[in-house]
Coordinates of C-alpha atoms in Angstrom, one line a residue:
M236 CA 3.2 -29.6 37.9
T237 CA 1.0 -27.0 36.2
A238 CA 2.1 -23.8 34.8
P239 CA 1.6 -20.7 37.0
S240 CA -1.2 -18.3 36.1
V241 CA -1.9 -14.6 36.4
A242 CA -5.2 -13.0 37.0
T243 CA -6.7 -10.6 34.4
Q244 CA -8.5 -7.5 35.5
D245 CA -11.8 -9.4 35.5
G246 CA -10.4 -12.3 37.5
A247 CA -10.3 -14.8 34.7
P248 CA -7.0 -16.8 34.9
T249 CA -4.8 -16.9 31.8
A250 CA -2.2 -19.6 31.5
T251 CA 1.3 -18.2 31.3
P252 CA 4.0 -20.1 29.4
R253 CA 6.8 -21.6 31.5
W254 CA 9.3 -19.8 29.4
R255 CA 8.8 -16.5 27.5
P256 CA 11.4 -15.3 25.1
P257 CA 12.3 -11.6 25.3
T258 CA 9.9 -9.4 23.3
W259 CA 12.7 -8.0 21.2
A260 CA 13.7 -11.5 20.2
V261 CA 10.1 -12.3 19.1
V262 CA 9.9 -9.1 17.1
V263 CA 13.2 -9.7 15.3
L264 CA 12.5 -13.4 14.6
V265 CA 8.9 -12.8 13.4
L266 CA 9.8 -9.9 11.2
T267 CA 12.7 -11.8 9.7
A268 CA 10.4 -14.8 9.1
A269 CA 7.8 -12.6 7.6
V270 CA 10.3 -11.1 5.1
V271 CA 11.3 -14.6 4.1
L272 CA 7.9 -16.3 4.1
T273 CA 6.2 -13.6 2.1
E274 CA 9.2 -13.5 -0.3
V275 CA 9.3 -9.7 -0.1
Y276 CA 13.1 -10.1 0.0
A277 CA 12.9 -10.9 -3.7
Q278 CA 11.1 -7.6 -4.5
A279 CA 13.6 -5.8 -2.2
L280 CA 16.7 -7.2 -3.9
A281 CA 15.5 -7.5 -7.5
P282 CA 12.6 -5.1 -7.7
W283 CA 9.9 -5.0 -10.3
I284 CA 9.1 -1.3 -10.9
R285 CA 5.8 -0.3 -12.5
R286 CA 5.9 2.2 -15.4
D287 CA 4.5 5.2 -13.5
D288 CA 7.0 4.8 -10.7
W289 CA 10.0 5.1 -13.0
P290 CA 9.7 8.9 -13.3
Y291 CA 10.4 9.2 -9.6
L292 CA 13.8 7.6 -10.2
L293 CA 14.8 9.7 -13.2
P294 CA 16.3 13.2 -13.5
A295 CA 14.1 16.0 -14.8
R296 CA 13.4 16.2 -18.5
T297 CA 14.2 12.5 -19.1
P298 CA 12.8 11.7 -22.6
T299 CA 9.3 9.9 -22.5
A300 CA 9.2 10.2 -18.7
T301 CA 6.3 12.1 -17.1
D302 CA 7.1 15.4 -15.4
V303 CA 6.9 14.6 -11.7
V304 CA 6.0 18.1 -10.6
A305 CA 3.3 18.4 -13.4
K306 CA 1.7 15.2 -12.0
N307 CA 0.6 17.2 -8.9
L308 CA -2.0 18.9 -11.0
N309 CA -3.7 15.5 -11.3
E310 CA -2.8 13.9 -8.0
G311 CA -1.6 16.6 -5.6
R312 CA 1.2 14.5 -4.0
W313 CA 3.5 17.4 -3.4
L314 CA 5.5 15.7 -0.7
N315 CA 6.3 12.9 -3.1
S316 CA 7.7 15.5 -5.5
A317 CA 9.8 16.9 -2.8
W318 CA 11.2 13.5 -2.0
W319 CA 12.0 13.0 -5.7
F320 CA 13.8 16.3 -5.8
V321 CA 16.0 15.6 -2.8
V322 CA 16.3 11.7 -2.9
G323 CA 14.5 9.9 -5.6
Q324 CA 16.2 11.2 -8.8
H325 CA 19.6 10.4 -7.3
G326 CA 18.7 6.8 -6.4
T327 CA 18.1 3.6 -8.2
A328 CA 15.4 1.0 -8.4
L329 CA 17.3 -1.1 -5.9
S330 CA 17.9 1.7 -3.4
A331 CA 14.2 2.8 -3.7
S332 CA 12.9 -0.8 -3.1
L333 CA 15.3 -1.4 -0.2
T334 CA 14.2 1.8 1.4
Y335 CA 10.5 1.0 1.0
V336 CA 10.8 -2.5 2.4
T337 CA 12.8 -1.2 5.3
A338 CA 10.2 1.5 6.0
Y339 CA 7.4 -1.1 5.9
V340 CA 9.2 -3.3 8.4
V341 CA 9.6 -0.3 10.7
F342 CA 5.9 0.6 10.3
V343 CA 4.8 -3.0 11.1
A344 CA 7.0 -3.1 14.2
G345 CA 5.4 0.2 15.4
L346 CA 1.8 -1.0 14.7
W347 CA 2.5 -4.3 16.3
R348 CA 3.8 -2.5 19.4
Q349 CA 0.7 -0.3 19.5
L350 CA -1.8 -3.2 19.1
R351 CA -0.2 -5.5 21.7
P352 CA -2.3 -5.7 24.9
T353 CA -0.8 -3.8 27.8
D354 CA -3.0 -5.3 30.5
R355 CA -1.9 -8.9 30.1
P356 CA 1.1 -10.7 28.6
L357 CA 0.5 -12.6 25.4
H358 CA 1.8 -16.1 24.9
W359 CA 4.7 -15.7 22.6
V360 CA 3.0 -17.8 19.9
V361 CA -0.1 -15.5 19.9
D362 CA 2.3 -12.5 19.9
A363 CA 4.0 -14.0 16.8
L364 CA 0.7 -14.5 15.1
L365 CA -0.2 -10.9 15.7
G366 CA 3.0 -9.7 14.2
L367 CA 2.6 -11.9 11.1
A368 CA -1.1 -10.8 10.6
V369 CA -0.1 -7.2 10.8
F370 CA 2.7 -7.7 8.3
A371 CA 0.8 -9.8 5.8
S372 CA -1.8 -7.3 4.6
A373 CA -3.1 -8.8 1.4
L374 CA -3.7 -5.2 0.1
W375 CA -0.5 -3.5 1.1
V376 CA 1.6 -5.9 -0.9
R377 CA 0.1 -4.5 -4.0
L378 CA 1.9 -1.2 -3.4
F379 CA 5.4 -2.5 -3.3
Y380 CA 5.9 -2.0 -7.1
W381 CA 5.8 1.8 -6.6
P382 CA 8.7 2.2 -4.1
A383 CA 10.1 5.5 -5.5
T384 CA 6.7 7.1 -5.4
L385 CA 5.3 5.8 -2.2
T386 CA 8.3 5.7 0.2
P387 CA 7.4 9.1 1.7
S388 CA 3.9 7.8 2.6
L389 CA 5.4 4.8 4.4
L390 CA 7.8 7.1 6.3
V391 CA 4.7 9.1 7.4
A392 CA 2.9 5.9 8.4
A393 CA 5.9 4.6 10.4
L394 CA 6.5 7.9 12.1
G395 CA 2.8 8.1 12.9
V396 CA 2.4 4.7 14.6
W397 CA 5.6 5.1 16.6
T398 CA 4.6 8.5 18.0
L399 CA 0.9 7.7 18.5
P400 CA 1.2 6.3 22.0
A401 CA 3.0 9.4 23.3
A402 CA 0.6 11.7 21.4
S403 CA -2.5 10.1 22.9
R404 CA -1.5 11.2 26.5
S405 CA -3.1 14.6 26.0
R406 CA -5.8 16.0 23.8
A407 CA -3.6 18.9 22.6
R408 CA -0.8 16.5 21.4
M409 CA -3.4 14.2 19.9
G410 CA -4.8 17.1 17.9
V411 CA -1.4 18.1 16.6
W412 CA -0.6 14.5 15.8
L413 CA -3.9 14.0 13.9
L414 CA -3.5 17.2 11.9
V415 CA 0.1 16.7 10.9
G416 CA -0.2 13.0 10.1
T417 CA -3.4 13.5 8.1
V418 CA -2.1 16.4 6.1
L419 CA 1.2 14.7 5.3
S420 CA -0.7 11.6 4.2
V421 CA -2.9 13.7 1.8
L422 CA 0.3 15.2 0.4
T423 CA 1.8 11.7 -0.2
Y424 CA -0.8 8.9 -0.3
P425 CA -4.2 9.6 1.3
P426 CA -5.0 5.9 2.2
V427 CA -2.2 6.1 4.8
G428 CA -4.1 8.8 6.6
V429 CA -7.0 6.5 7.0
V430 CA -4.8 3.8 8.4
L431 CA -3.4 6.2 11.0
F432 CA -6.9 7.3 11.9
L433 CA -8.1 3.8 12.6
C434 CA -4.9 3.2 14.7
A435 CA -5.8 6.2 16.7
V436 CA -9.4 5.0 17.2
V437 CA -8.0 1.8 18.7
Q438 CA -5.5 3.7 20.8
L439 CA -8.4 5.7 22.4
R440 CA -10.6 2.6 22.9
D441 CA -10.8 3.2 26.7
R442 CA -11.6 6.9 26.4
P443 CA -15.0 8.4 26.7
W444 CA -17.2 8.4 23.5
R445 CA -16.8 12.2 23.2
D446 CA -13.0 11.7 22.7
V447 CA -13.6 9.2 19.8
V448 CA -16.2 11.5 18.2
A449 CA -13.9 14.4 18.5
L450 CA -11.2 12.3 16.9
S451 CA -13.5 11.5 14.0
I452 CA -14.4 15.1 13.5
G453 CA -10.8 16.1 13.8
F454 CA -9.8 13.6 11.1
L455 CA -12.4 14.9 8.6
V456 CA -11.3 18.5 9.3
S457 CA -7.6 17.6 9.0
Y458 CA -8.3 15.7 5.7
A459 CA -10.1 18.8 4.4
V460 CA -7.1 21.0 5.5
G461 CA -4.8 18.7 3.5
V462 CA -7.0 18.9 0.4
G463 CA -7.1 22.7 0.8
I464 CA -3.3 22.8 0.9
V465 CA -3.1 20.8 -2.3
Y466 CA -5.5 23.2 -3.9
V467 CA -3.5 26.2 -2.9
L468 CA -0.2 24.7 -4.1
N469 CA -1.8 23.8 -7.4
A470 CA -3.1 27.3 -7.7
I471 CA 0.4 28.7 -7.1
A472 CA 2.2 26.3 -9.4
F473 CA -0.4 25.8 -12.2
G474 CA -2.9 28.6 -11.8
H475 CA -5.6 26.0 -11.1
F476 CA -7.3 26.0 -7.7
G477 CA -8.1 22.3 -7.4
V478 CA -7.1 19.0 -8.9
Q479 CA -7.7 18.1 -12.5
I480 CA -8.7 14.4 -12.4
A481 CA -7.1 12.4 -15.2
A482 CA -9.4 10.9 -17.8
W483 CA -8.3 7.4 -17.1
R484 CA -9.8 7.6 -13.7
R485 CA -13.2 8.0 -15.3
P486 CA -14.4 11.0 -13.4
N487 CA -18.1 11.8 -13.4
P488 CA -18.7 15.1 -11.5
L489 CA -21.9 15.3 -9.6
Q490 CA -24.1 17.7 -11.6
S491 CA -27.5 15.9 -11.8
L492 CA -29.6 13.2 -10.2
H493 CA -28.4 10.9 -13.0
D494 CA -24.8 11.5 -11.9
L495 CA -25.8 10.8 -8.4
R496 CA -27.3 7.4 -9.3
V497 CA -24.3 6.5 -11.5
N498 CA -21.8 7.4 -8.8
V499 CA -23.6 5.7 -6.0
L500 CA -23.8 2.5 -8.1
R501 CA -20.1 2.8 -8.8
Q502 CA -19.3 2.9 -5.1
L503 CA -21.6 0.0 -4.3
R504 CA -20.0 -2.1 -7.0
H505 CA -16.6 -1.1 -5.8
L506 CA -17.5 -2.3 -2.2
G507 CA -18.8 -5.5 -3.7
R508 CA -15.5 -6.1 -5.6
L509 CA -13.6 -5.4 -2.3
W510 CA -15.7 -7.9 -0.5
G511 CA -15.1 -10.5 -3.3
D512 CA -11.4 -9.8 -3.2
L513 CA -11.2 -10.4 0.6
A514 CA -14.1 -12.9 1.0
L515 CA -12.3 -15.4 3.2
V516 CA -10.8 -12.9 5.6
G517 CA -14.1 -11.0 5.5
V518 CA -15.8 -14.0 6.9
V519 CA -13.1 -14.2 9.6
G520 CA -13.7 -10.5 10.4
L521 CA -17.5 -11.0 10.7
V522 CA -16.9 -13.9 13.2
A523 CA -14.6 -11.7 15.2
Y524 CA -17.1 -8.8 15.2
V525 CA -19.9 -11.1 16.5
A526 CA -17.6 -12.5 19.2
A527 CA -16.5 -9.0 20.2
L528 CA -20.1 -7.7 20.4
V529 CA -21.0 -10.7 22.6
D530 CA -18.1 -10.1 25.0
E531 CA -19.1 -7.3 27.4
R532 CA -15.6 -6.3 28.0
V533 CA -14.7 -6.0 24.3
R534 CA -18.0 -4.6 23.1
P535 CA -17.3 -0.9 24.0
H536 CA -14.0 -1.1 22.1
V537 CA -15.4 -2.7 19.0
L538 CA -18.3 -0.2 18.9
R539 CA -15.7 2.6 18.8
L540 CA -13.9 0.8 15.9
L541 CA -17.2 0.5 14.0
L542 CA -17.7 4.2 14.3
G543 CA -14.2 4.8 12.9
L544 CA -15.0 2.4 10.0
L545 CA -18.2 4.2 9.3
V546 CA -16.3 7.5 9.1
V547 CA -13.8 5.9 6.7
V548 CA -16.4 4.3 4.4
G549 CA -18.5 7.5 4.5
L550 CA -15.5 9.6 3.5
A551 CA -14.6 7.3 0.6
G552 CA -18.3 7.2 -0.5
A553 CA -18.6 10.9 -0.4
Q554 CA -15.6 11.4 -2.6
T555 CA -17.0 8.9 -5.1
V556 CA -20.4 10.5 -5.1
V557 CA -18.9 14.0 -5.7
T558 CA -16.3 13.0 -8.3
G559 CA -17.3 9.6 -9.7
V560 CA -13.8 8.3 -9.0
V561 CA -13.4 5.1 -7.0
T562 CA -10.2 4.1 -5.2
D563 CA -8.3 1.2 -6.7
L564 CA -8.5 -1.9 -4.5
R565 CA -4.9 -1.7 -3.6
G566 CA -5.6 1.7 -2.0
E567 CA -8.2 0.4 0.4
L568 CA -5.6 -0.3 3.1
W569 CA -8.3 0.2 5.8
A570 CA -10.0 -3.1 4.7
W571 CA -7.3 -5.3 6.2
L572 CA -7.4 -3.4 9.4
A573 CA -11.2 -3.8 9.4
V574 CA -10.8 -7.6 9.8
L575 CA -7.5 -7.5 11.8
L576 CA -8.5 -5.1 14.6
P577 CA -11.6 -6.9 16.0
A578 CA -9.4 -10.0 16.3
V579 CA -6.8 -7.9 18.2
L580 CA -9.5 -6.5 20.5
L581 CA -10.6 -10.0 21.3
L582 CA -7.2 -10.7 22.8
R583 CA -8.3 -8.4 25.7
G584 CA -11.6 -10.2 26.2
T585 CA -12.9 -12.8 28.6
G586 CA -13.8 -16.5 28.2
W587 CA -13.3 -17.8 24.7
S588 CA -12.6 -14.3 23.2
P589 CA -8.8 -14.5 23.3
R590 CA -8.9 -18.0 21.7
I591 CA -11.2 -16.7 18.9
G592 CA -9.0 -13.7 18.5
A593 CA -5.8 -15.9 18.2
A594 CA -7.6 -18.3 15.8
A595 CA -8.6 -15.3 13.6
L596 CA -5.1 -14.0 13.6
A597 CA -3.8 -17.4 12.6
V598 CA -6.1 -17.4 9.6
L599 CA -5.2 -13.9 8.6
A600 CA -1.5 -14.6 8.8
V601 CA -1.8 -17.7 6.6
V602 CA -4.1 -16.1 4.0
G603 CA -2.0 -13.0 4.0
I604 CA 1.3 -14.8 3.5
L605 CA -0.1 -16.9 0.7
A606 CA -1.4 -13.7 -1.0
W607 CA 2.0 -12.1 -0.8
R608 CA 3.7 -15.1 -2.2
A609 CA 1.3 -15.2 -5.1
D610 CA 1.5 -11.5 -5.9
I611 CA 5.2 -11.1 -5.5
G612 CA 5.8 -14.4 -7.4
A613 CA 3.8 -13.2 -10.4
H614 CA 5.7 -9.9 -10.5
Q615 CA 9.0 -11.7 -10.2
D616 CA 8.2 -14.0 -13.0
T617 CA 7.4 -11.0 -15.2
R618 CA 10.5 -9.2 -14.1
R619 CA 12.7 -12.3 -15.1
Q620 CA 11.0 -12.4 -18.5
F621 CA 11.6 -8.8 -19.2
T622 CA 15.1 -8.8 -17.8
A623 CA 16.0 -11.7 -20.1
L624 CA 14.8 -9.7 -23.1
V625 CA 16.7 -6.6 -22.1
E626 CA 19.9 -8.5 -21.4
R627 CA 19.8 -10.2 -24.8
A628 CA 19.1 -7.0 -26.6
T629 CA 21.8 -4.9 -24.9
A630 CA 24.5 -7.6 -24.9
A631 CA 27.8 -6.7 -26.6
R632 CA 28.5 -8.1 -30.0
P633 CA 31.7 -10.1 -30.7
D634 CA 33.4 -6.8 -31.7
G635 CA 32.4 -5.2 -28.4
T636 CA 29.8 -2.8 -29.9
R637 CA 26.4 -2.3 -28.4
P638 CA 23.9 -1.0 -31.0
P639 CA 20.9 1.1 -29.8
V640 CA 17.7 -0.7 -29.1
V641 CA 14.3 0.0 -30.7
L642 CA 10.9 -1.3 -29.6
Y643 CA 8.2 -2.9 -31.6
Q644 CA 4.7 -3.6 -30.3
P645 CA 1.7 -5.0 -32.3
P646 CA -0.6 -2.2 -33.1
A647 CA -3.6 -3.9 -31.4
Q648 CA -1.6 -4.0 -28.1
R649 CA 0.0 -0.6 -28.5
S650 CA -3.4 1.1 -28.6
T651 CA -4.5 -0.2 -25.2
S652 CA -3.7 1.2 -21.8
R653 CA -2.4 -2.2 -20.6
G654 CA -0.2 -2.3 -23.7
A655 CA 1.1 1.2 -23.0
I656 CA 2.0 0.3 -19.4
T657 CA 3.8 -2.8 -20.6
A658 CA 5.8 -1.0 -23.2
G659 CA 6.6 1.9 -20.8
T660 CA 7.9 -0.5 -18.2
L661 CA 10.1 -2.3 -20.7
R662 CA 11.4 1.0 -22.1
M663 CA 12.6 2.1 -18.7
M664 CA 14.3 -1.2 -18.1
V665 CA 16.2 -0.8 -21.4
R666 CA 17.1 2.7 -20.5
E667 CA 18.6 1.5 -17.3
A668 CA 20.6 -1.1 -19.1
Q669 CA 21.8 1.4 -21.7
D670 CA 23.2 3.9 -19.2
G671 CA 20.4 6.3 -19.5
V672 CA 19.7 6.1 -23.3
V673 CA 15.9 5.8 -23.8
P674 CA 15.0 3.4 -26.7
R675 CA 12.8 4.8 -29.4
W676 CA 10.0 3.1 -31.3
C677 CA 10.9 1.3 -34.5
A678 CA 10.2 3.1 -37.8
G679 CA 9.0 1.9 -41.2
A680 CA 11.0 -1.0 -42.5
E681 CA 12.5 -1.7 -39.1
C682 CA 9.0 -2.5 -37.7
T683 CA 8.2 -4.7 -40.7
R684 CA 11.4 -6.7 -40.4
I685 CA 11.0 -7.1 -36.6
A686 CA 7.4 -8.3 -37.0
A687 CA 8.3 -10.7 -39.7
A688 CA 11.2 -12.3 -37.8
G689 CA 9.0 -14.1 -35.4
R690 CA 11.5 -13.6 -32.5
S691 CA 11.5 -11.6 -29.4
V692 CA 14.9 -10.0 -30.0
V693 CA 15.9 -9.2 -33.6
D694 CA 19.4 -7.9 -34.7
L695 CA 18.8 -5.5 -37.6
G696 CA 22.5 -4.4 -37.9
P697 CA 22.4 -0.7 -37.0
V698 CA 19.8 -1.4 -34.2
V699 CA 18.5 -4.3 -32.2
G700 CA 14.7 -4.6 -32.0
I701 CA 12.7 -5.9 -29.0
V702 CA 9.1 -7.1 -29.4
V703 CA 7.2 -5.9 -26.4
P704 CA 5.6 -8.9 -24.7
P705 CA 1.8 -9.2 -24.4
P706 CA 0.5 -7.4 -21.3
P707 CA 1.0 -9.7 -18.2
A708 CA -2.0 -10.8 -16.3
L709 CA -0.9 -8.8 -13.2
L710 CA -1.8 -5.5 -14.9

């Protein structure tokens, strides 16, 4: 006896499984499996916190910690500062990481819900692949080591995708949604605004072209409004209308034709590195685009998506041309959507399109999960190494005393940015183990004795010295 079938809108039959589990059960099981398979549970429960995330977990005026509010002069993330003031400084690394992971799961659930076809039921296996592929963004995993800083941006992303379907029912509500979501993203982490914009493009896939063009223009205007708000807040707080780009970002303001050439080449090299980083999934994406353009039913949808991507790449390129600053690869969150969304659109197609879409989702899910395991595994290995040093250095002596800890780092490493990041991270881990006491650098004879000991942890009597490990490869 054959399985019953349902007719799609174009009359093509689609086999329906004899038994379909409830959608809520698929969602719960897939998200649970994703948390386990990607090993993100390890980061949630035993987080590795990057050096520049620690200030968002510490009270104001903590020695050696960057002033969170002052950072807005360089970055303009005012909503992150508000989160720190109300929540972050009162939390811990564990609470921040658990909040971030939870917010990401909620965001994925909302995006999965939005991308699921509404005109035909998916086989539960394909539905599960879709959920895994959405979860396992090989770029988003690289942000999990800044949970205290970036939690507000994920809350904005989660709220955005969950409210998008309702907002899209009228142009007025869509305009408000776009403005609010984009501005809040700029005040937290601008790449999230790009993600929400692409989600909106897919949401409006069946609308007339004028609606998608209006959406694109509205996004650029909303982004400019967000930047303008940052400029005004900086003018009020620091007397500087604008953002002072930190030197480590290698700014090169556009002032001449030479600057134009330099900045254009920077952006082209950056796009080349992004392609190299996502080469395999990039090929999958190209196959999905070709299949989508061939399918007459999917073609109008993917053309709208390509317009959205053109807007995104154009905005990023314009910022680099004007400032000389390129976004770190971990911030190019749109790139995973660029290869995921055509596969999603194929699920609504005819003929072989749904099969090609499902196959593409399977590849993305597998590649993404492997990328998460490798990234989180490397960070967890480093966390265990640093934790072992801290535990040995802060352990009580037989008489119950705990001498203060000092740090030593070879001068050749201490003078590099990677060495400074490594030392700063270890310093904050020691501070946490010493109930808020920030370790100092060794001085004079202390440094000499620590360097000559040839050990990672050296008991000098009045103090215990830790030799800062070489910068890990993940930096």
